[in-house]
Short mmCIF file of C-alpha atoms and ligand atoms in Angstrom, two decimals:
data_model
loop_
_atom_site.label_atom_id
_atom_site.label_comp_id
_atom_site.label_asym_id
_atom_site.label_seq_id
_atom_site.Cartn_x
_atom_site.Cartn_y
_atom_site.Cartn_z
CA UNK A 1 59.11 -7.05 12.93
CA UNK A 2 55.88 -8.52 14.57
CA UNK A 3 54.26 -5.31 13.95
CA UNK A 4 55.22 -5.12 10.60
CA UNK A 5 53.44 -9.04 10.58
CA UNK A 6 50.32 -7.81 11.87
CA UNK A 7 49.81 -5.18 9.74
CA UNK A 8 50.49 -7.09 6.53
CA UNK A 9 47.92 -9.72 8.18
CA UNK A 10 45.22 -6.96 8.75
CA UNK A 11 45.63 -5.32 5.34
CA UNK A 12 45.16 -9.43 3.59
CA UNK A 13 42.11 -9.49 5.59
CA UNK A 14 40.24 -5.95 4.21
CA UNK A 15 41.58 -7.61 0.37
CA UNK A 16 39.53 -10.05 1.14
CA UNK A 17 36.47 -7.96 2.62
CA UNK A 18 35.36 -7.04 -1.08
CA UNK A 19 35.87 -10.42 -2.65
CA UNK A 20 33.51 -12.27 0.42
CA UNK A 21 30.80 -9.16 -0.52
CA UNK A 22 31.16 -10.13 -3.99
CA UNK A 23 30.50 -13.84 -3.53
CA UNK A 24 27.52 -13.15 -1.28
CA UNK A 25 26.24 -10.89 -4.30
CA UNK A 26 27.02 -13.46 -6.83
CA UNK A 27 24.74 -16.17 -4.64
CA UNK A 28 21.85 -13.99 -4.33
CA UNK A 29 21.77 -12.96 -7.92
CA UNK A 30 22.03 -16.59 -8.72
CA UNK A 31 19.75 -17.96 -6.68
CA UNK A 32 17.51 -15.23 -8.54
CA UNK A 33 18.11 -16.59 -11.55
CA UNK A 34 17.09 -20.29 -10.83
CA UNK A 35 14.01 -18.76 -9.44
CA UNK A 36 12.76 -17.25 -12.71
CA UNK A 37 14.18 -19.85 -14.90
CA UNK A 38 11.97 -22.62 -12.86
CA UNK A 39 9.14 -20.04 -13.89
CA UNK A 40 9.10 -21.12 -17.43
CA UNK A 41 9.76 -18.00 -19.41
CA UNK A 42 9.51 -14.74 -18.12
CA UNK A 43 6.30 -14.11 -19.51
CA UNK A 44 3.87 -12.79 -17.27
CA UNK A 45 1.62 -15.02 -15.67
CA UNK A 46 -2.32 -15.69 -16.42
CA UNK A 47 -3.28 -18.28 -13.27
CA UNK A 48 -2.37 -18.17 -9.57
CA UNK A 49 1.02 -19.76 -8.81
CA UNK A 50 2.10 -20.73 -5.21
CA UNK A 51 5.68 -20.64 -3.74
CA UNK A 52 7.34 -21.26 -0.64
CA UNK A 53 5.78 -19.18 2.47
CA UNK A 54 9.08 -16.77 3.38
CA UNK A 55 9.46 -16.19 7.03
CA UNK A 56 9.00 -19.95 7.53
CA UNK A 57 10.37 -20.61 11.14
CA UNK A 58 10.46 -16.79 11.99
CA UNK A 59 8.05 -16.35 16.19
CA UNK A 60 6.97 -12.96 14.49
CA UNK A 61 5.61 -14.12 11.14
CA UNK A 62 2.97 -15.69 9.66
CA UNK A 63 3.12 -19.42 9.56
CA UNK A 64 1.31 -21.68 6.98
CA UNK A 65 0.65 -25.41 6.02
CA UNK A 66 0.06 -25.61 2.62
CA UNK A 67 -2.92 -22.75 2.04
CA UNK A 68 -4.00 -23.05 5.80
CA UNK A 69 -2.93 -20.17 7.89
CA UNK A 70 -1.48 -21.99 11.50
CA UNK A 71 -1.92 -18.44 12.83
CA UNK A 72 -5.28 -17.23 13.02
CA UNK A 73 -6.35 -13.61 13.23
CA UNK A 74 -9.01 -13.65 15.20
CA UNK A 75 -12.76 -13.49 13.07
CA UNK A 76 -14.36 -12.16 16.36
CA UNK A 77 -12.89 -9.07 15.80
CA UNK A 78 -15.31 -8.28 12.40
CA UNK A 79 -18.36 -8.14 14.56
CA UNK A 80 -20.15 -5.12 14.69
CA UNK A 81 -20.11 -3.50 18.05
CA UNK A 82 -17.89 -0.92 17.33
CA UNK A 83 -20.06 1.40 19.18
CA UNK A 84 -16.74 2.75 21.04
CA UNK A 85 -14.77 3.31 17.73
CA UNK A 86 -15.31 6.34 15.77
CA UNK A 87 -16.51 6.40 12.48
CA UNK A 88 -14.10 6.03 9.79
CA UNK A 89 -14.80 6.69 5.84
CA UNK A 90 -12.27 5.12 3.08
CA UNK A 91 -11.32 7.74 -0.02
CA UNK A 92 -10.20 6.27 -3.24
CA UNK A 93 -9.70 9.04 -6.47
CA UNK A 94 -10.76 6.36 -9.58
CA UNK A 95 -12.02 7.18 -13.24
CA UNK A 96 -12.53 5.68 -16.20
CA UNK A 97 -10.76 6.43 -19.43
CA UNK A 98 -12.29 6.81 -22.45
CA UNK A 99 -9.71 4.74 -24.47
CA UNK A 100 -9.97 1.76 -22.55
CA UNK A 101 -13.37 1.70 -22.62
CA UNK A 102 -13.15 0.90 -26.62
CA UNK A 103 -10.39 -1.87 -25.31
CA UNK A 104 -10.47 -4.78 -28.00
CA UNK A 105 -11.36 -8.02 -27.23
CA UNK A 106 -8.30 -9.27 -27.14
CA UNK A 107 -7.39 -7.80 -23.77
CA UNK A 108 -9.44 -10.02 -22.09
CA UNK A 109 -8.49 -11.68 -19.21
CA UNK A 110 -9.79 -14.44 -17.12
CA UNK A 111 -10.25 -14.65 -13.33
CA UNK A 112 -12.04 -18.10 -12.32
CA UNK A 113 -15.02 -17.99 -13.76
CA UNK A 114 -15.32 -14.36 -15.40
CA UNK A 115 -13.63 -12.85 -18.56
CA UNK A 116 -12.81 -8.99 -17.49
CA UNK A 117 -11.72 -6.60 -20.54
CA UNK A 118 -9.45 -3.53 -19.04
CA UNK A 119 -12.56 -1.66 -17.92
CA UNK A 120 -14.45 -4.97 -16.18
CA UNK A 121 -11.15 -5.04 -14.50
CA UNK A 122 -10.27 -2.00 -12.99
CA UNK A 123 -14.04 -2.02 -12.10
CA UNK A 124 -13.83 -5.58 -10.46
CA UNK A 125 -10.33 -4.20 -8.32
CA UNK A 126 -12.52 -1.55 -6.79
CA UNK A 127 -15.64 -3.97 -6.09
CA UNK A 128 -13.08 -5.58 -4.20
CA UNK A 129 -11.91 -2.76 -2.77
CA UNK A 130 -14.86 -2.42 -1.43
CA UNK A 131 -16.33 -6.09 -0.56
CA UNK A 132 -13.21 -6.15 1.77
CA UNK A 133 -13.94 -3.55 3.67
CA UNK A 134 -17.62 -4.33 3.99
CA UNK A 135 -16.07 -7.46 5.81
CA UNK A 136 -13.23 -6.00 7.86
CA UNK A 137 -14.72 -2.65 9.06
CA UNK A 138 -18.72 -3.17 8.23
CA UNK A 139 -19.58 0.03 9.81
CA UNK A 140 -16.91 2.32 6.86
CA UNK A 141 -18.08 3.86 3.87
CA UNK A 142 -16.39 4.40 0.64
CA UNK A 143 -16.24 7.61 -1.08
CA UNK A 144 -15.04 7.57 -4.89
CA UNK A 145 -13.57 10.81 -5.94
CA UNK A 146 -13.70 11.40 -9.71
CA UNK A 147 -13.69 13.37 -12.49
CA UNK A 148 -17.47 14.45 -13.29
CA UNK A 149 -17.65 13.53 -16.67
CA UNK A 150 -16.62 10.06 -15.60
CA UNK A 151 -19.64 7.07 -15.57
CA UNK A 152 -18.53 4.93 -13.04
CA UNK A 153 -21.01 2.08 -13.36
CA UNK A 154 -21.09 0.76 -9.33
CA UNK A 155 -24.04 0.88 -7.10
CA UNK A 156 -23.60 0.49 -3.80
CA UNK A 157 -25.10 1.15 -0.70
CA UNK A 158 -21.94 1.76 1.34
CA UNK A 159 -20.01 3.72 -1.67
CA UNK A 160 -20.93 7.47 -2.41
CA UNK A 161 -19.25 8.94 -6.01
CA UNK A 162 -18.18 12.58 -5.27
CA UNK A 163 -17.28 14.46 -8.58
CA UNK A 164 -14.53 17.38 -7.98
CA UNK A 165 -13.24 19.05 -11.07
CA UNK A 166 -10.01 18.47 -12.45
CA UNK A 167 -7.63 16.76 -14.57
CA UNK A 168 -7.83 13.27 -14.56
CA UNK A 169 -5.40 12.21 -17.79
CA UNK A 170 -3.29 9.69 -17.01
CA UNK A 171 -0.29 11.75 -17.04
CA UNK A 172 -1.19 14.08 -14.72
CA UNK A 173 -3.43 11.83 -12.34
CA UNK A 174 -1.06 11.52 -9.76
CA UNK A 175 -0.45 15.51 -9.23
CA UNK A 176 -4.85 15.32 -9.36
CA UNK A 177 -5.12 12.80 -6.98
CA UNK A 178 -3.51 15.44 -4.36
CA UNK A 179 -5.39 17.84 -5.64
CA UNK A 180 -8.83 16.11 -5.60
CA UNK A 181 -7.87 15.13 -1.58
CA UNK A 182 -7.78 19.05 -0.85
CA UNK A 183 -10.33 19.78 -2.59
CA UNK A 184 -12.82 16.83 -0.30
CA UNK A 185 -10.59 17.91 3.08
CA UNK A 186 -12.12 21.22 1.96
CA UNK A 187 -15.80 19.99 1.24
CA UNK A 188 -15.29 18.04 4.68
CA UNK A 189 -14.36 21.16 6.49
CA UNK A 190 -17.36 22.88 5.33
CA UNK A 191 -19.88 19.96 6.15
CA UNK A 192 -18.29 19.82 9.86
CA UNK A 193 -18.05 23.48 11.00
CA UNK A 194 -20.75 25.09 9.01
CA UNK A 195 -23.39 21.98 8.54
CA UNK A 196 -22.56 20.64 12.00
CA UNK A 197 -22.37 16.92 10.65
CA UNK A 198 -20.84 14.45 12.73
CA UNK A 199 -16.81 13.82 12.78
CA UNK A 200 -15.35 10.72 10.85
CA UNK A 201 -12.05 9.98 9.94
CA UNK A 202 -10.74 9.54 6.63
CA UNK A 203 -8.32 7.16 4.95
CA UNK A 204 -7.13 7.68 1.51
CA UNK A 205 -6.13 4.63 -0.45
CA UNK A 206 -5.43 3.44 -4.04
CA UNK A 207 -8.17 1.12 -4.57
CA UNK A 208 -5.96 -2.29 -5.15
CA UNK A 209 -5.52 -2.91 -1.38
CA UNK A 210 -7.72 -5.01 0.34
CA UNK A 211 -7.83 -4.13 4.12
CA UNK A 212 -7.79 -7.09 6.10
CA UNK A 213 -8.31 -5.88 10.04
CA UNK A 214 -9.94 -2.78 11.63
CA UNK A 215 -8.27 0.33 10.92
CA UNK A 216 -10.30 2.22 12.94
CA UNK A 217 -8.26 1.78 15.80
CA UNK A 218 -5.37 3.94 14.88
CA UNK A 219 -7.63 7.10 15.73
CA UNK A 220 -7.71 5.91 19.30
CA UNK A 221 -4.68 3.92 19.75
CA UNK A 222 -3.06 7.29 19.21
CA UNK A 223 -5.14 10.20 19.89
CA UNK A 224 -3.03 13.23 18.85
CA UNK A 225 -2.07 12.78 15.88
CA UNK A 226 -3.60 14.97 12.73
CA UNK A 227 -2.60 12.65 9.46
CA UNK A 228 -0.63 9.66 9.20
CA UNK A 229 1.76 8.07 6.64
CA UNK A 230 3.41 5.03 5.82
CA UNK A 231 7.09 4.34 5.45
CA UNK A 232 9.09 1.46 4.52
CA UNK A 233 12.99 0.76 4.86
CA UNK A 234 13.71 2.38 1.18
CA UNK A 235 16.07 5.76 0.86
CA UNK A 236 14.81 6.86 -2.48
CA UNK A 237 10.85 6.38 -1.93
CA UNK A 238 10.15 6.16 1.94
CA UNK A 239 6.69 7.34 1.87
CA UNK A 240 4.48 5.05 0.01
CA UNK A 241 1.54 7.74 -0.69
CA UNK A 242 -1.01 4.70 -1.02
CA UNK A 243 -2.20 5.38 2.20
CA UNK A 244 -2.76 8.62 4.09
CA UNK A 245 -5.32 8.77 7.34
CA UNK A 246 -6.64 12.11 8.36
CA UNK A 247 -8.00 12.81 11.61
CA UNK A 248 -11.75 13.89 11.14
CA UNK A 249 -11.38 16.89 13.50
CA UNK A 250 -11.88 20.57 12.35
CA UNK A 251 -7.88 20.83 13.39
CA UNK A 252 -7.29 17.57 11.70
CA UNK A 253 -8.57 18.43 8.57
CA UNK A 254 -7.46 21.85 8.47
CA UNK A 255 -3.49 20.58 9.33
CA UNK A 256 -4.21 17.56 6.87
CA UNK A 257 -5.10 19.91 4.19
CA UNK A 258 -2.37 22.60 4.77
CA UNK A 259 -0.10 19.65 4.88
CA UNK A 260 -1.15 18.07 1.26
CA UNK A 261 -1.22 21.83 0.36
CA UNK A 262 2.67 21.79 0.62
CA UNK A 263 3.01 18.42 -0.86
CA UNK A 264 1.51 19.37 -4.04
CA UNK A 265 3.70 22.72 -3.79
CA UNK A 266 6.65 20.75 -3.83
CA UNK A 267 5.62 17.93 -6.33
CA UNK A 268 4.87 21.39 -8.82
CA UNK A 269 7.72 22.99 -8.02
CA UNK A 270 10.78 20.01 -7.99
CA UNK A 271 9.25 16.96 -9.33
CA UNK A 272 6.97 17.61 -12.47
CA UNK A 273 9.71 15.97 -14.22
CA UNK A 274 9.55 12.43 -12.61
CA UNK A 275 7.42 9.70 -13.98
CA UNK A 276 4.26 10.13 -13.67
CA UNK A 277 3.52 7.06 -10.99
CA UNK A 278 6.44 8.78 -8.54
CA UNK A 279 6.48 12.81 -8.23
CA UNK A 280 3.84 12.38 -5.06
CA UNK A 281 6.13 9.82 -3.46
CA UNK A 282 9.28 12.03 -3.46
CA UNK A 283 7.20 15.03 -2.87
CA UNK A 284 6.30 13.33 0.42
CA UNK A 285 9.30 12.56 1.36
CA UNK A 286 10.62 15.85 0.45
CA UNK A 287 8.55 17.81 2.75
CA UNK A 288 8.94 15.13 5.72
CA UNK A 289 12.88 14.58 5.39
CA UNK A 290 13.87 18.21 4.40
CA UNK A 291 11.89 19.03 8.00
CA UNK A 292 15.02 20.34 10.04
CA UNK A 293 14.46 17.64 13.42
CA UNK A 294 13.53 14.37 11.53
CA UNK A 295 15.65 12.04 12.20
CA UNK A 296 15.34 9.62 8.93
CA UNK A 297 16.79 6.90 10.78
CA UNK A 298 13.47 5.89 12.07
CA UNK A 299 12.50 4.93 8.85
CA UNK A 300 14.89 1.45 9.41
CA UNK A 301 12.78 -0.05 12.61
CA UNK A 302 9.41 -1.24 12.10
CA UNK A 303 8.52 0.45 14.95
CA UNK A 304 5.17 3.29 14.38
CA UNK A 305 6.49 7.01 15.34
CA UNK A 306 5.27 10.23 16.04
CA UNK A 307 6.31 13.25 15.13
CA UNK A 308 5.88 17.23 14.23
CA UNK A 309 5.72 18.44 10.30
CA UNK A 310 5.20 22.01 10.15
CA UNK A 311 2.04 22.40 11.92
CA UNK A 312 0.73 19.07 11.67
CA UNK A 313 1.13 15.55 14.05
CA UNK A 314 2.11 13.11 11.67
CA UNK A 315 2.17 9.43 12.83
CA UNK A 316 4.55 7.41 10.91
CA UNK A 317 2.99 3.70 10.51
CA UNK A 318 5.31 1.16 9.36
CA UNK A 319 4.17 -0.40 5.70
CA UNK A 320 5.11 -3.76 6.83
CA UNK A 321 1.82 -3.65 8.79
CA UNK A 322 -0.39 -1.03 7.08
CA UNK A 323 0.76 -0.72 3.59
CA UNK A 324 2.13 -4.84 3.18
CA UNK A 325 3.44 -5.84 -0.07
CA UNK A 326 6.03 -8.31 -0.46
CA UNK A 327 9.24 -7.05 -2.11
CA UNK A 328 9.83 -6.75 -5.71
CA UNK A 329 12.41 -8.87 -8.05
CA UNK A 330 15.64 -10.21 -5.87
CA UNK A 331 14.37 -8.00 -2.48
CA UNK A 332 15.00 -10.02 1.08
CA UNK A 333 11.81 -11.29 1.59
CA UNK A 334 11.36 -12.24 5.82
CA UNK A 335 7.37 -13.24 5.42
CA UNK A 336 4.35 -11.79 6.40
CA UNK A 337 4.17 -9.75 9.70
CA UNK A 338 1.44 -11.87 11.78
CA UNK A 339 -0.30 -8.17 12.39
CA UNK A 340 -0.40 -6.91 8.61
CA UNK A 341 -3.88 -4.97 8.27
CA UNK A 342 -3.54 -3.69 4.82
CA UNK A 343 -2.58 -5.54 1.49
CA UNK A 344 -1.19 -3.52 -1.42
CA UNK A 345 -1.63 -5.61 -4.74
CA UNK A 346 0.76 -3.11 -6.29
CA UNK A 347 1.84 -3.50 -9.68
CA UNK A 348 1.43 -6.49 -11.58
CA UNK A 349 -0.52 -8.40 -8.73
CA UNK A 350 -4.10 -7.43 -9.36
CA UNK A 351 -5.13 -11.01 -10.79
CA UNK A 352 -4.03 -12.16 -7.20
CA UNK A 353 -6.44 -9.51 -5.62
CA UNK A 354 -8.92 -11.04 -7.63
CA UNK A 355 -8.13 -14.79 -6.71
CA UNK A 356 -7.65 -13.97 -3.09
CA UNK A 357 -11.14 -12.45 -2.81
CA UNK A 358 -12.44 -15.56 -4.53
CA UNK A 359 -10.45 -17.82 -2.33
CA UNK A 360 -12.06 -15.58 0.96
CA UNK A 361 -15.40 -16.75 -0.99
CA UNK A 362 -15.03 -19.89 -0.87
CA UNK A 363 -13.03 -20.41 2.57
CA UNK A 364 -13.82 -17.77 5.09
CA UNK A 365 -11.35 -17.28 6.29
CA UNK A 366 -8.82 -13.89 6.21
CA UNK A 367 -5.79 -15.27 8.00
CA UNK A 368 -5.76 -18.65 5.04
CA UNK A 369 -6.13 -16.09 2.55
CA UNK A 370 -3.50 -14.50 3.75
CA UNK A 371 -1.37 -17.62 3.45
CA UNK A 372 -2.17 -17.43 -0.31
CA UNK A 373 -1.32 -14.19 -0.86
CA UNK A 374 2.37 -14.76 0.96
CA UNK A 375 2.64 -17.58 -1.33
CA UNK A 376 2.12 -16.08 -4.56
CA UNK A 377 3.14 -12.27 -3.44
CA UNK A 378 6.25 -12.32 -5.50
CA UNK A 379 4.88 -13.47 -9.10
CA UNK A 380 4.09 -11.21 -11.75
CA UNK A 381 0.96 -12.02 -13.23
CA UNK A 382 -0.50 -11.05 -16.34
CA UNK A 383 -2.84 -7.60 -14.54
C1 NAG B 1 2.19 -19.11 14.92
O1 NAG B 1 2.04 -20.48 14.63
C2 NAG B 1 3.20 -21.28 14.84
C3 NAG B 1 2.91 -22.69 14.35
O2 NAG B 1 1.75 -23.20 14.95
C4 NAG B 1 3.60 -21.23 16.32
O3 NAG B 1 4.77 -21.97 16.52
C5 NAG B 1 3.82 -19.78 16.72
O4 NAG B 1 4.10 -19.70 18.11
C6 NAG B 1 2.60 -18.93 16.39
N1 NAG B 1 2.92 -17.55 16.67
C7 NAG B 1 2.21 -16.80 17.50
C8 NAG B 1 2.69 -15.41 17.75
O5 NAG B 1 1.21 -17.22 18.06
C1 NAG B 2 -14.90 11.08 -22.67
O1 NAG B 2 -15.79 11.21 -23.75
C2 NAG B 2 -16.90 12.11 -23.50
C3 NAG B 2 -17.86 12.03 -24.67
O2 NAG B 2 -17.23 11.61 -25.84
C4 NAG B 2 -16.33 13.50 -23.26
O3 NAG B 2 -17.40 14.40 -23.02
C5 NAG B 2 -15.42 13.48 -22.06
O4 NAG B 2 -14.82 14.73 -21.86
C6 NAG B 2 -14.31 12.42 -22.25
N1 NAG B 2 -13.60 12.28 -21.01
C7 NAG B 2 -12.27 12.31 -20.93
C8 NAG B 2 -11.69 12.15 -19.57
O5 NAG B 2 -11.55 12.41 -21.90
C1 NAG B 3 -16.85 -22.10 -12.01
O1 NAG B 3 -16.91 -23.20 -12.89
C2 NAG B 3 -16.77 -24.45 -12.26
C3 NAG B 3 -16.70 -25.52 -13.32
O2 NAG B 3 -17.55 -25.24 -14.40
C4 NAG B 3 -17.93 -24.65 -11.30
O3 NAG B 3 -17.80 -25.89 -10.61
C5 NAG B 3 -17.92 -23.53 -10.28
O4 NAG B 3 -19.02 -23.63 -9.42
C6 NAG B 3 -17.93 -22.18 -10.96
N1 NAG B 3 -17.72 -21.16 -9.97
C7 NAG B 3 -18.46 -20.07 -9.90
C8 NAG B 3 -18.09 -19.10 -8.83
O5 NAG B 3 -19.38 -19.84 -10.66
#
């Protein structure tokens, strides 16, 4: 008879499991909701808008009064005596398209001071691109990879413009961009074992990041490994392919190489069909997770990893550090990590790349920047 009790007890208790999950659900969608309805209409946005700083409270997170960062990242750190540190080059592929270059005036948008039409813009992203890097790692050079009948119009003395055939359409620029990183690993190769130039390390980036600390010392924080990736918490896409460091080594470059080489294989072979923004991220994580010992559990702590992909050492480096963006639509949203060295303005965020650099401008100051970009992170603006 008690038995019989219990069990009836037990079995009320899992009935009610579901209906507690489906509350919780119901709270988080509506606190959603009030969020975007105090937003005024969904419409996306043309000025910067601030919101609460998430990860208020949290020892590990960035902590902010108003725009003022309470945690400073040190500015000592920009100086340049980074004799010790080995040279390290950024790669971006970028073109121009000849459609948007007959944009209508119409499209124009305004940052501050400036009116950008859609070429002025994606032109101003990769200024910045650039003017960040000139302040966090002063001693890195930018190398634009493009297709050569492409006039990018940006002269600078850090940034080099390296044509390598291809095809650049839109549609295809993704499966390119892989293509166009052999091709330079290969160029690379060549200038290091044949011309005997000196080693430096490459990182290959979309140009709307802005990297806000030394990079450099991944290559001697940990010495073995050949490339390294960034992963996030996310089954479907846990490779963000935004960011991919290759050691500068002739063994490094060759294993780099060999291991895009099977990337693009795969994105050719299983995922020509996706859209055209995601085929390299599930490629990626095709050739990592479909590796017989990899453990995709390791992809849940924030924790960087290393570990062997067919012939190459591939450090894992967690996004939430290297590869920060803050999460998109109704995501859990815990702050800003107090050691985040890359931004990603993915998305509909690039106006905020553009205010941010302005706000560096006129303040100075990374770590209160940084405050502004946690504040506004999460609202979709109007480029
Ligand atoms: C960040 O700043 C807050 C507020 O001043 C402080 O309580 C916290 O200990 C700081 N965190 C670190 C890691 O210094
Ligand atoms: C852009 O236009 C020029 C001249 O009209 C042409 O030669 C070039 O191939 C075009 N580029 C692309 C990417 O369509
Ligand atoms: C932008 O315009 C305002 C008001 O006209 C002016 O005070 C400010 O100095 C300008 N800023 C820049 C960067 O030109």
């Amino acid at each position: 008879m008690l038995i019989k009790r219990k069990y009836f007890r037990w079995n009320r208790l899992l009935l009610c499991l579901p209906v507690v999950i489906l509350i919780f659900h119901m709270l988080s969608v509506s606190e959603f909701h009030q969020s975007s309805r105090s937003k005024e209409k969904p419409k996306k946005i043309d000025h910067l808008v601030l919101g609460p700083a998430a990860g208020e409270g949290l020892p590990d997170r960035l902590q902010c009064q108003g725009i003022r960062a309470l945690n400073k990242t040190s500015s000592r750190m920009f100086q340049k005596n980074s004799d010790s540190v080995d040279h390290v080059s950024f790669v971006t592929v970028f073109t121009v398209y000849n459609s948007t270059v007959d944009s209508r005036p119409v499209d124009l948008v305004t940052v501050g001071n400036t009116s950008y039409n859609k070429v002025e813009r994606s032109m101003a992203i990769l200024n910045i691109f650039v003017n960040f890097i000139q302040v966090t790692m002063p001693q890195s050079n930018v190398i634009i990879l493009t297709d050569p009948t492409a006039e990018i119009p940006l002269h600078r003395d850090m940034v080099t413009i390296q044509p390598i055939q291809g095809e650049y359409s839109r549609d295809k620029l993704m499966l390119q961009r892989i293509r166009s990183y052999i091709a330079f690993l290969e160029t690379r190769l060549e200038k290091l074992t044949v011309m005997q130039e000196k080693v430096s390390h490459f990182i290959f980036t979309d140009s709307d990041i802005a990297v806000v600390h030394d990079l450099g010392r991944i290559f001697t924080d940990y010495p073995s490994f050949d490339l390294a990736l960034t992963f996030r918490n996310n089954k479907e896409q846990p490779l963000n392919s935004g960011f991919i460091a290759v050691r500068g080594t002739a063994e490094g470059l060759q294993r780099g190489k060999a291991f895009l080489q099977e990337v693009l294989k795969i994105y050719s072979t299983k995922f020509m069909k996706a859209s055209r923004m995601l085929g390299d991220q599930l490629a990626l994580a095709w050739v990592v997770t479909s590796h017989p010992k990899f453990d995709i559990k390791r992809f849940s702590k924030r924790e960087a990893f290393l570990d062997k992909i067919g012939g190459a050492s591939v450090l894992f480096l967690p996004c939430s550090s290297y590869n920060w963006t803050p999460p998109e639509g109704a995501g859990q949203f815990h702050g800003m990590p107090l050691d985040v060295k890359v931004v990603h303005f993915k998305g509909s965020r690039k106006r905020l790349m553009l205010e941010s650099w302005n706000y560096f401008l006129s303040s100075s100051d990374i770590s209160d920047m940084l405050c502004l970009i946690l504040k506004s992170g999460r609202t979709k603006y109007d480029f």
